[in-house]
Each structure stands twice: as C-alpha cells, then as structure tokens.
XYZ file of C-alpha atoms in Angstrom:
474
model
C 63.944 141.356 257.889
C 63.603 143.769 254.995
C 62.947 141.913 251.756
C 65.511 142.812 249.105
C 65.380 141.456 245.557
C 67.440 142.262 242.518
C 67.456 142.130 238.755
C 70.946 141.587 237.356
C 71.023 141.621 233.546
C 74.176 141.264 231.488
C 74.463 144.017 228.840
C 75.774 141.714 226.143
C 72.553 141.810 224.125
C 69.080 143.300 224.229
C 66.678 143.171 227.159
C 64.072 140.636 226.031
C 60.804 139.523 227.563
C 62.337 136.609 229.470
C 64.534 139.053 231.354
C 61.671 141.484 231.812
C 59.486 138.789 233.360
C 62.272 137.955 235.828
C 62.587 141.655 236.672
C 58.811 141.920 237.069
C 58.593 138.969 239.455
C 61.450 140.355 241.587
C 59.946 143.853 241.543
C 56.462 142.611 242.478
C 57.784 140.459 245.316
C 59.700 143.387 246.784
C 56.730 145.732 246.425
C 54.267 143.293 247.978
C 56.459 142.836 251.053
C 57.346 146.497 251.433
C 60.927 145.709 250.477
C 63.530 147.047 248.096
C 64.361 146.228 244.489
C 67.943 146.581 243.258
C 69.077 146.925 239.638
C 72.582 145.581 239.066
C 74.336 145.581 235.710
C 76.579 142.522 235.381
C 79.082 144.013 232.962
C 82.223 142.026 233.780
C 82.317 140.706 230.200
C 84.048 143.847 229.036
C 84.481 142.704 225.441
C 80.786 142.065 224.833
C 79.176 144.584 227.190
C 78.263 147.847 225.477
C 77.014 151.240 226.610
C 74.233 150.945 224.044
C 73.001 147.685 225.571
C 73.143 149.214 229.063
C 71.042 152.153 227.883
C 68.483 149.799 226.324
C 68.146 148.062 229.696
C 67.690 151.369 231.523
C 65.242 152.719 228.923
C 63.231 149.492 228.928
C 62.958 149.413 232.714
C 61.897 153.053 232.758
C 59.271 152.547 230.038
C 57.804 149.657 232.025
C 58.048 151.727 235.239
C 59.986 148.918 236.953
C 62.021 151.497 238.785
C 64.677 150.295 241.256
C 65.108 151.514 244.808
C 68.865 151.173 244.319
C 70.904 151.240 241.165
C 71.894 150.878 238.555
C 74.978 149.396 240.223
C 77.838 148.157 238.034
C 80.061 145.142 238.635
C 82.987 146.817 236.896
C 83.040 149.324 239.763
C 83.583 146.485 242.239
C 86.716 144.726 240.972
C 88.758 145.677 244.090
C 86.053 144.089 246.250
C 86.119 140.834 244.284
C 89.913 140.663 244.667
C 89.587 141.276 248.394
C 87.130 138.389 248.807
C 89.167 136.078 246.565
C 92.283 136.814 248.641
C 90.302 136.016 251.794
C 89.206 132.641 250.389
C 92.779 131.889 249.360
C 94.141 132.810 252.795
C 91.591 130.604 254.553
C 92.208 127.603 252.300
C 88.866 127.735 250.492
C 90.497 128.584 247.159
C 93.771 127.940 245.367
C 95.765 128.927 242.306
C 95.431 126.720 239.259
C 98.141 126.883 236.591
C 96.619 124.455 234.093
C 96.685 125.642 230.487
C 93.672 125.451 228.192
C 95.418 122.718 226.215
C 96.048 120.694 229.368
C 92.422 120.995 230.403
C 91.210 119.998 226.929
C 93.343 116.824 227.046
C 92.072 116.031 230.542
C 88.431 116.322 229.469
C 88.993 114.303 226.296
C 90.495 111.469 228.349
C 87.527 111.580 230.736
C 85.066 111.333 227.828
C 86.942 108.335 226.414
C 86.513 106.597 229.784
C 82.806 107.462 229.814
C 83.269 109.889 232.686
C 81.675 113.290 233.140
C 84.139 115.978 231.930
C 85.254 118.006 234.940
C 88.302 119.544 236.524
C 90.119 116.801 238.481
C 91.711 119.008 241.132
C 95.285 118.419 240.000
C 96.400 121.864 241.277
C 94.640 121.559 244.654
C 97.813 120.774 246.522
C 100.367 122.441 244.252
C 102.847 124.277 246.456
C 105.011 126.035 243.891
C 103.888 128.505 241.207
C 104.599 127.828 237.540
C 106.966 130.504 236.187
C 105.518 132.725 233.471
C 101.940 131.510 233.966
C 99.151 133.737 235.287
C 96.992 131.357 237.325
C 93.244 131.328 237.803
C 91.712 131.135 241.251
C 89.622 128.002 241.841
C 87.198 127.297 244.655
C 87.993 124.271 246.813
C 84.629 122.502 246.648
C 83.882 120.199 249.609
C 84.525 116.612 248.530
C 81.833 115.093 250.724
C 78.298 115.910 251.753
C 75.519 117.552 249.789
C 73.913 120.925 249.158
C 70.178 121.227 249.726
C 68.352 123.979 247.857
C 64.918 124.766 249.309
C 63.665 126.420 246.151
C 60.424 128.418 246.334
C 59.313 127.077 242.957
C 60.900 123.627 242.555
C 60.886 122.664 246.209
C 63.693 120.659 247.808
C 66.539 119.926 245.376
C 69.635 117.995 246.545
C 73.065 118.201 244.888
C 75.971 115.946 245.876
C 79.255 117.797 246.340
C 81.051 114.872 244.725
C 79.315 115.835 241.462
C 80.623 119.419 241.598
C 84.136 120.276 240.450
C 86.360 123.158 241.585
C 84.943 126.078 239.663
C 87.006 129.079 238.594
C 86.384 132.154 240.748
C 88.794 134.586 239.084
C 90.223 134.266 235.584
C 93.896 134.704 234.838
C 93.305 138.328 233.793
C 91.791 139.122 237.188
C 88.172 139.229 235.985
C 85.746 137.417 238.312
C 83.423 134.745 236.962
C 79.653 134.924 237.197
C 79.302 132.381 239.996
C 81.774 134.270 242.166
C 80.794 137.884 241.515
C 77.086 137.162 241.936
C 77.687 135.713 245.414
C 79.828 138.659 246.519
C 77.287 141.125 245.137
C 74.230 139.457 246.649
C 76.039 139.114 249.983
C 77.221 142.744 250.087
C 73.883 144.100 248.861
C 72.012 142.030 251.468
C 69.759 140.383 248.878
C 67.241 138.198 250.705
C 65.483 136.599 247.730
C 67.077 135.661 244.410
C 64.409 135.267 241.738
C 65.871 134.181 238.414
C 65.460 131.773 235.492
C 65.583 128.030 236.118
C 68.626 127.771 233.830
C 70.555 128.990 236.912
C 69.337 126.203 239.204
C 72.465 124.098 238.606
C 74.644 127.086 239.553
C 72.955 127.376 242.922
C 74.785 124.606 244.851
C 78.136 126.050 243.765
C 77.088 129.484 244.955
C 75.763 128.167 248.274
C 79.130 126.505 248.935
C 80.838 129.865 248.379
C 78.404 131.536 250.805
C 79.237 128.954 253.439
C 82.979 129.394 252.882
C 82.508 133.120 253.454
C 80.505 132.525 256.616
C 77.437 134.129 255.005
C 73.825 132.976 254.988
C 72.558 132.249 251.441
C 69.456 134.071 250.224
C 66.175 132.317 249.484
C 66.098 131.094 245.886
C 63.194 130.954 243.456
C 63.901 129.675 239.967
C 61.180 130.523 237.473
C 60.550 128.336 234.409
C 61.483 129.202 230.856
C 59.260 130.915 228.315
C 58.845 128.831 225.154
C 57.619 129.755 221.713
C 54.047 128.890 220.650
C 55.393 125.711 219.037
C 57.079 124.556 222.252
C 60.598 125.347 221.063
C 63.043 127.750 222.686
C 61.828 131.328 222.432
C 63.502 133.074 219.503
C 63.250 136.375 217.648
C 60.550 135.000 215.372
C 58.421 134.250 218.443
C 58.913 137.543 220.243
C 62.323 137.380 221.915
C 63.211 140.868 220.770
C 64.250 143.979 222.626
C 61.507 145.073 224.966
C 61.604 148.538 223.396
C 60.444 146.991 220.115
C 57.159 146.272 221.859
C 56.844 149.987 222.495
C 57.546 150.703 218.839
C 54.906 148.144 217.850
C 52.365 149.994 219.963
C 51.954 147.874 223.075
C 51.116 149.584 226.338
C 53.644 148.917 229.124
C 50.941 147.882 231.596
C 49.523 145.431 229.046
C 52.939 143.854 228.486
C 53.447 143.479 232.251
C 49.975 141.939 232.573
C 50.813 139.467 229.807
C 54.170 138.561 231.351
C 52.879 138.090 234.896
C 50.532 135.390 233.579
C 53.424 133.513 231.946
C 54.160 131.159 234.802
C 51.949 132.632 237.532
C 48.209 132.637 238.067
C 45.529 133.840 240.448
C 42.460 131.737 239.773
C 41.044 132.397 236.319
C 41.706 136.131 236.379
C 43.338 137.413 233.179
C 43.440 141.200 233.506
C 45.396 142.701 236.414
C 46.177 146.293 237.190
C 49.707 146.903 238.460
C 48.231 147.506 241.923
C 46.477 144.115 241.791
C 49.691 142.408 240.697
C 51.524 143.875 243.683
C 48.751 142.864 246.084
C 48.337 139.308 244.751
C 51.742 138.155 243.515
C 53.403 135.335 245.430
C 56.043 132.721 244.682
C 53.851 129.814 245.783
C 51.718 130.090 242.642
C 54.601 130.247 240.154
C 54.406 127.157 237.947
C 57.240 124.653 237.594
C 56.395 123.997 233.957
C 57.563 126.246 231.135
C 55.088 128.768 229.724
C 54.259 129.381 226.070
C 54.397 132.804 224.467
C 51.056 133.503 222.773
C 51.178 136.609 220.538
C 47.404 136.557 220.003
C 46.859 136.671 223.760
C 49.217 139.638 224.036
C 47.252 141.470 221.340
C 43.971 140.748 223.116
C 45.296 142.000 226.459
C 46.692 145.121 224.815
C 43.332 145.844 223.226
C 41.635 145.578 226.625
C 44.071 148.149 227.993
C 43.599 150.514 225.051
C 39.835 150.436 225.528
C 40.177 151.372 229.210
C 43.221 153.650 229.049
C 43.338 157.235 230.241
C 42.526 159.442 227.247
C 45.424 161.818 227.769
C 47.961 158.989 227.943
C 46.441 157.316 224.900
C 46.800 160.606 223.020
C 50.442 160.942 224.056
C 51.154 157.405 222.907
C 49.474 158.049 219.544
C 51.445 161.282 219.184
C 54.681 159.343 219.855
C 53.789 156.801 217.183
C 52.887 159.451 214.609
C 56.037 161.463 215.292
C 58.141 158.308 214.763
C 56.428 157.894 211.390
C 57.411 161.439 210.396
C 53.852 162.756 210.581
C 53.248 166.432 211.332
C 50.635 166.120 214.073
C 49.934 169.859 213.888
C 48.470 169.287 210.432
C 45.414 167.568 211.862
C 43.238 167.097 214.939
C 44.593 166.638 218.449
C 45.960 163.079 218.827
C 43.960 162.642 222.030
C 40.710 163.184 220.089
C 41.789 160.748 217.373
C 42.861 158.131 219.925
C 39.470 158.435 221.614
C 37.777 157.786 218.280
C 39.904 154.698 217.563
C 40.177 153.167 221.035
C 37.384 150.620 220.486
C 38.841 149.228 217.273
C 42.660 149.209 217.585
C 44.730 146.342 218.985
C 47.951 148.358 219.153
C 48.810 152.031 219.093
C 50.943 151.496 215.996
C 47.900 150.064 214.234
C 45.945 153.080 215.489
C 48.547 155.447 214.062
C 48.517 153.687 210.701
C 44.738 153.903 210.565
C 44.787 157.594 211.559
C 47.216 158.793 208.892
C 44.421 160.148 206.686
C 43.615 162.738 209.362
C 47.067 164.309 208.996
C 48.131 163.764 205.399
C 46.563 163.143 202.039
C 46.459 159.687 200.502
C 47.608 158.905 196.987
C 44.784 156.572 196.015
C 41.804 154.599 197.207
C 41.848 151.105 198.638
C 41.207 149.132 195.443
C 38.564 146.724 196.737
C 36.784 149.415 198.795
C 36.642 151.801 195.839
C 35.369 149.098 193.513
C 32.626 148.195 195.976
C 31.561 151.613 197.265
C 32.655 154.363 194.849
C 30.286 153.212 192.110
C 28.000 155.324 189.926
C 25.058 154.349 192.130
C 26.733 156.204 195.029
C 27.132 159.465 193.098
C 23.849 161.112 194.042
C 24.303 160.362 197.743
C 27.834 161.782 197.741
C 26.679 164.956 195.967
C 23.736 165.526 198.312
C 25.888 164.989 201.415
C 28.509 167.370 200.027
C 25.866 170.022 199.344
C 24.370 169.606 202.797
C 27.745 169.819 204.533
C 28.795 172.845 202.473
C 26.114 174.989 204.131
C 26.359 173.355 207.564
C 27.276 176.005 210.123
C 27.758 173.809 213.197
C 30.625 171.409 212.362
C 30.081 168.808 215.038
C 29.356 165.089 214.887
C 25.652 165.379 215.726
C 24.691 167.928 213.009
C 26.920 166.066 210.528
C 25.067 162.858 211.371
C 21.744 164.629 210.778
C 22.832 165.668 207.272
C 23.891 162.136 206.323
C 20.782 160.596 207.870
C 18.553 163.055 206.016
C 20.172 162.202 202.681
C 19.753 158.465 203.339
C 16.064 158.971 204.136
C 15.456 161.091 201.046
C 17.040 158.394 198.861
C 15.211 155.642 200.766
C 18.537 153.964 201.585
C 19.951 152.439 204.734
C 22.396 154.748 206.478
C 25.353 152.472 205.657
C 24.686 152.721 201.936
C 25.382 156.443 202.164
C 27.961 156.429 204.962
C 30.323 153.815 203.506
C 31.000 155.656 200.221
C 31.700 158.779 202.316
C 34.104 156.804 204.479
C 36.075 155.568 201.474
C 35.983 159.049 199.978
C 37.510 160.799 202.988
C 39.799 158.079 204.419
C 40.814 156.207 201.300
C 39.753 152.874 202.794
C 36.832 150.921 204.265
C 37.571 151.460 207.970
C 37.393 154.548 210.175
C 35.685 155.650 213.388
C 31.933 156.406 213.148
C 31.464 158.546 210.047
C 30.099 161.602 211.849
C 33.049 161.569 214.281
C 35.434 161.020 211.380
C 34.173 164.083 209.504
C 34.181 166.253 212.615
C 37.823 165.414 213.274
C 38.804 165.730 209.624
C 37.388 169.235 209.436
C 35.206 171.033 206.914
C 37.885 171.942 204.371
C 39.450 168.491 204.078
C 36.058 166.763 204.112
C 34.629 168.822 201.247
C 37.865 168.611 199.259
C 37.908 164.821 199.492
C 34.199 164.493 198.760
C 34.676 166.559 195.612
C 37.594 164.363 194.568
C 35.507 161.213 195.108
C 32.574 162.674 193.206
C 34.906 163.368 190.274
C 36.308 159.835 190.549
C 32.827 158.282 190.514
C 31.761 160.569 187.649
C 34.722 159.455 185.527
C 33.919 155.876 186.353
C 30.293 156.414 185.254
C 31.414 157.983 181.971
C 33.783 155.101 181.322
C 31.013 152.596 182.005
C 28.663 154.435 179.623
C 31.316 154.579 176.915
C 31.862 150.839 177.181
C 28.299 150.131 176.583
C-alpha cells in the first residue's frame, strides 16, 4: 500500500499555524513512508472562498517548502462527481430527499429542547413518497438506526459512537452544493487517501463519514486527530497569540525551517530533543508520539528556536532573507554593503531577520539623531579626545579591513590608558546612532571609509558643542 495523505484547507480565511501544523504532520508522515502528499482546496463555500485566500495558502505552503505531490486540486471542479455519488446513494436507498423548510426545522428543534432532548433531525422525510411542489429538497443520508461506529484513531485510540446518537445529515444542499461531510468522503475515496490527519475538532464528524464510506462500499482511511493549539494562557488561540496568516511570520523575520521545527514540537516529541532539521523530522516523525492533550503556543520559544536557526543558517540564504526584509522596508540595498556580509555580522545577535534588518539600517541610510540614552552616556566631553585620535588614525589608514581598523582603535585606547570599550562604545554610537552593532572593527569595515569618517566628524562636532554648553553653564 502506498501511503497517501492530504491537506485540505478551506480558503475562507488566512492559513494560520494550526492549519500549517496539520499540513506538516501529513507531509512528514507521507515523506517518512515514501508516500504521496496531496493538496486539496475545499472551496465549495463559494460566497466566502476568495482567490486571494487561495493564493495565500499556495504562497505559504511554498515558503515553507511543504510542496505537494499532487495538487492543488479544487472541489469546485468536482461538482458533477458529487452529484453522481449522491444519485448513487439515492438509487440504492442510502439517501433521500428532504423537503423540510428552515422554519419547520427550527420549530422541531425548539420542541426537542423544551422536552430536554438533544436537537436533531427526526427523520420525518425518510419515508416521504411524494415531492413537495415548488420546494428544492436537500439530500439527506439515511444513517443506520442501530449498531455503532468504532474509530480506531491513531492519536485517541478506540472511540465508539452509537448510530442512534447520529441524525440524518445533509449531503447536498438545496442549491446542489455538497456539504463538507459528503464532499470530503468522495474526495478522500477518489484520491485514495490512506491516512487522514486533521484537527481533533473533526473527531465527531468521523462516524458520520465512516457510515458514508460503508454505504459506498469503500474502505475508510486510517484517522489521526491531532489536538488543538492553545494560547499561552490556555485559551483558544487567537490573533493576539499568533493565529495570524503564516506569511506574517515571514514578514516578521522567522525562518521557514524554524517555524516548522517549532510547530512539530507542538503536540509531538522525540525524547528531549528540541532542534530538528527537516531531514530529522522526516526520519523520526510518527503518529504514536502525538499527544492527546492540547499544546500551548509559546512565542518566546519560537523566538529562541528562530535564533538557533539564524546562528547556523547558510550565509547566502541569510543574506537573501535580509535583502528581502530591507527591500520591503524601502531600503536601497545598493547604497551599502552586501546584505550577506551584514547578515554574517549580525547572525549571533538577532532573533529574527526583521530585527536584523532594523538594526542594519544605519549601513544603508543616514540616521536623523542619536539614541538619547546612548548619546548621553557615551558622547560626552570625556570621549572627545578618543574620537579625534581614532578619526585621525583611520583617515590615513590604507588597508580598510577589520584587523587594521581594530589595531588603530586598540592603539588609541592604549595611548589614553583606557579599556578598549571606553573608546569603542563612543565610536559605535557615533557611526550607528545607537548602543548596539556588530564588533566595532567589523562595523567600520562594512560601513566604509567615507561614511565612517563623516559620522565620526559629526559626532566630534556634537561632543564639542556639548562641551561648550557645559563650560558655558559653569
């Protein structure tokens, strides 16, 4: 048997991390078993499904490199097939037309609630022989009235549902559009899906779907229902927690491999291991170690994992990612050093590539003023002589590389009998505008001679004016 899994999002909203984790688990399971992964777009809700949402799904899957072996396939292309199967169920007595109006159903359910009963369709059209003139009926499934459905779930184990608790669900609406529970069975059957991996909110749908499989003479796939992802406070995951479009994580500077690593650990584990390459995930992932309990989204953990990936990332890719961030910010990257060189300088200190881009702006464009606290602390009159000596030494420096630059700064510090930091930090504020940058010699090499000397001169003037003001005040 060839393992075949699928990811079947509905394009009625953005692709968020809960959906991505489901896609990841299905993709990993297929890859581990040498199988196939299918991407199916469940777009039967034609009023709410949008082309924009479909494109976000496709772009997100591509960014994460969760590429399907088949697809994208679209349910709206399969309406004739759904009608064919519905007609077959009708002809064989497994389905029937229901002419009940919405108002009639509302009254029925209200009466059931008053009696303390579970609201459900009571089967009043099961044996109706004549159509109701002027009414477009729905197609309902004739659920077995006796017996039970046993779901051998790969996560939750054996779960038993009594058929008597299931009502006759609608298969096709009056406008001819199939419902989720019907179309998903036809699709998974036709596409020969062997393993359905999805959120545990679908567990209660499973017995209904298994009954439809049996009515069609088909063997149901193996089911694995994965637990929910909760917010850090234990509540349902929302936008404030991180339930945003997956592409927003790209904009915020997360690496795709880091996001996948974070998501695979939400509900699955392999010992105490935290960091997994994609190859390790494929080799190790199994359904047996997926937890039954819900997982909590921890943004700090995601940041930590992302930082680990940035520190180990391929330099060329890191440079491309930094370039992408800078371009989005409207920065002319040709006005400064190669992004790959800058990314290399920042890789040990940035948690995200967006943070890296923000910190690197001074390499590509001038800044309007100094960081107030940093200037107050480091651009003081006492720093003036060190700044002037470093400027003079760098002005005549022929070899503009980090090592000779370091020698100039070190020599000035020694001559003034100061620790290196006492000289380096005022330079850092002078050239970057703030208190943080890569090592000062690397910073100046990347910034270039012209910009370095120009900014040192500006800082020297700033400190000089500050010294004059201090003298004038007493």
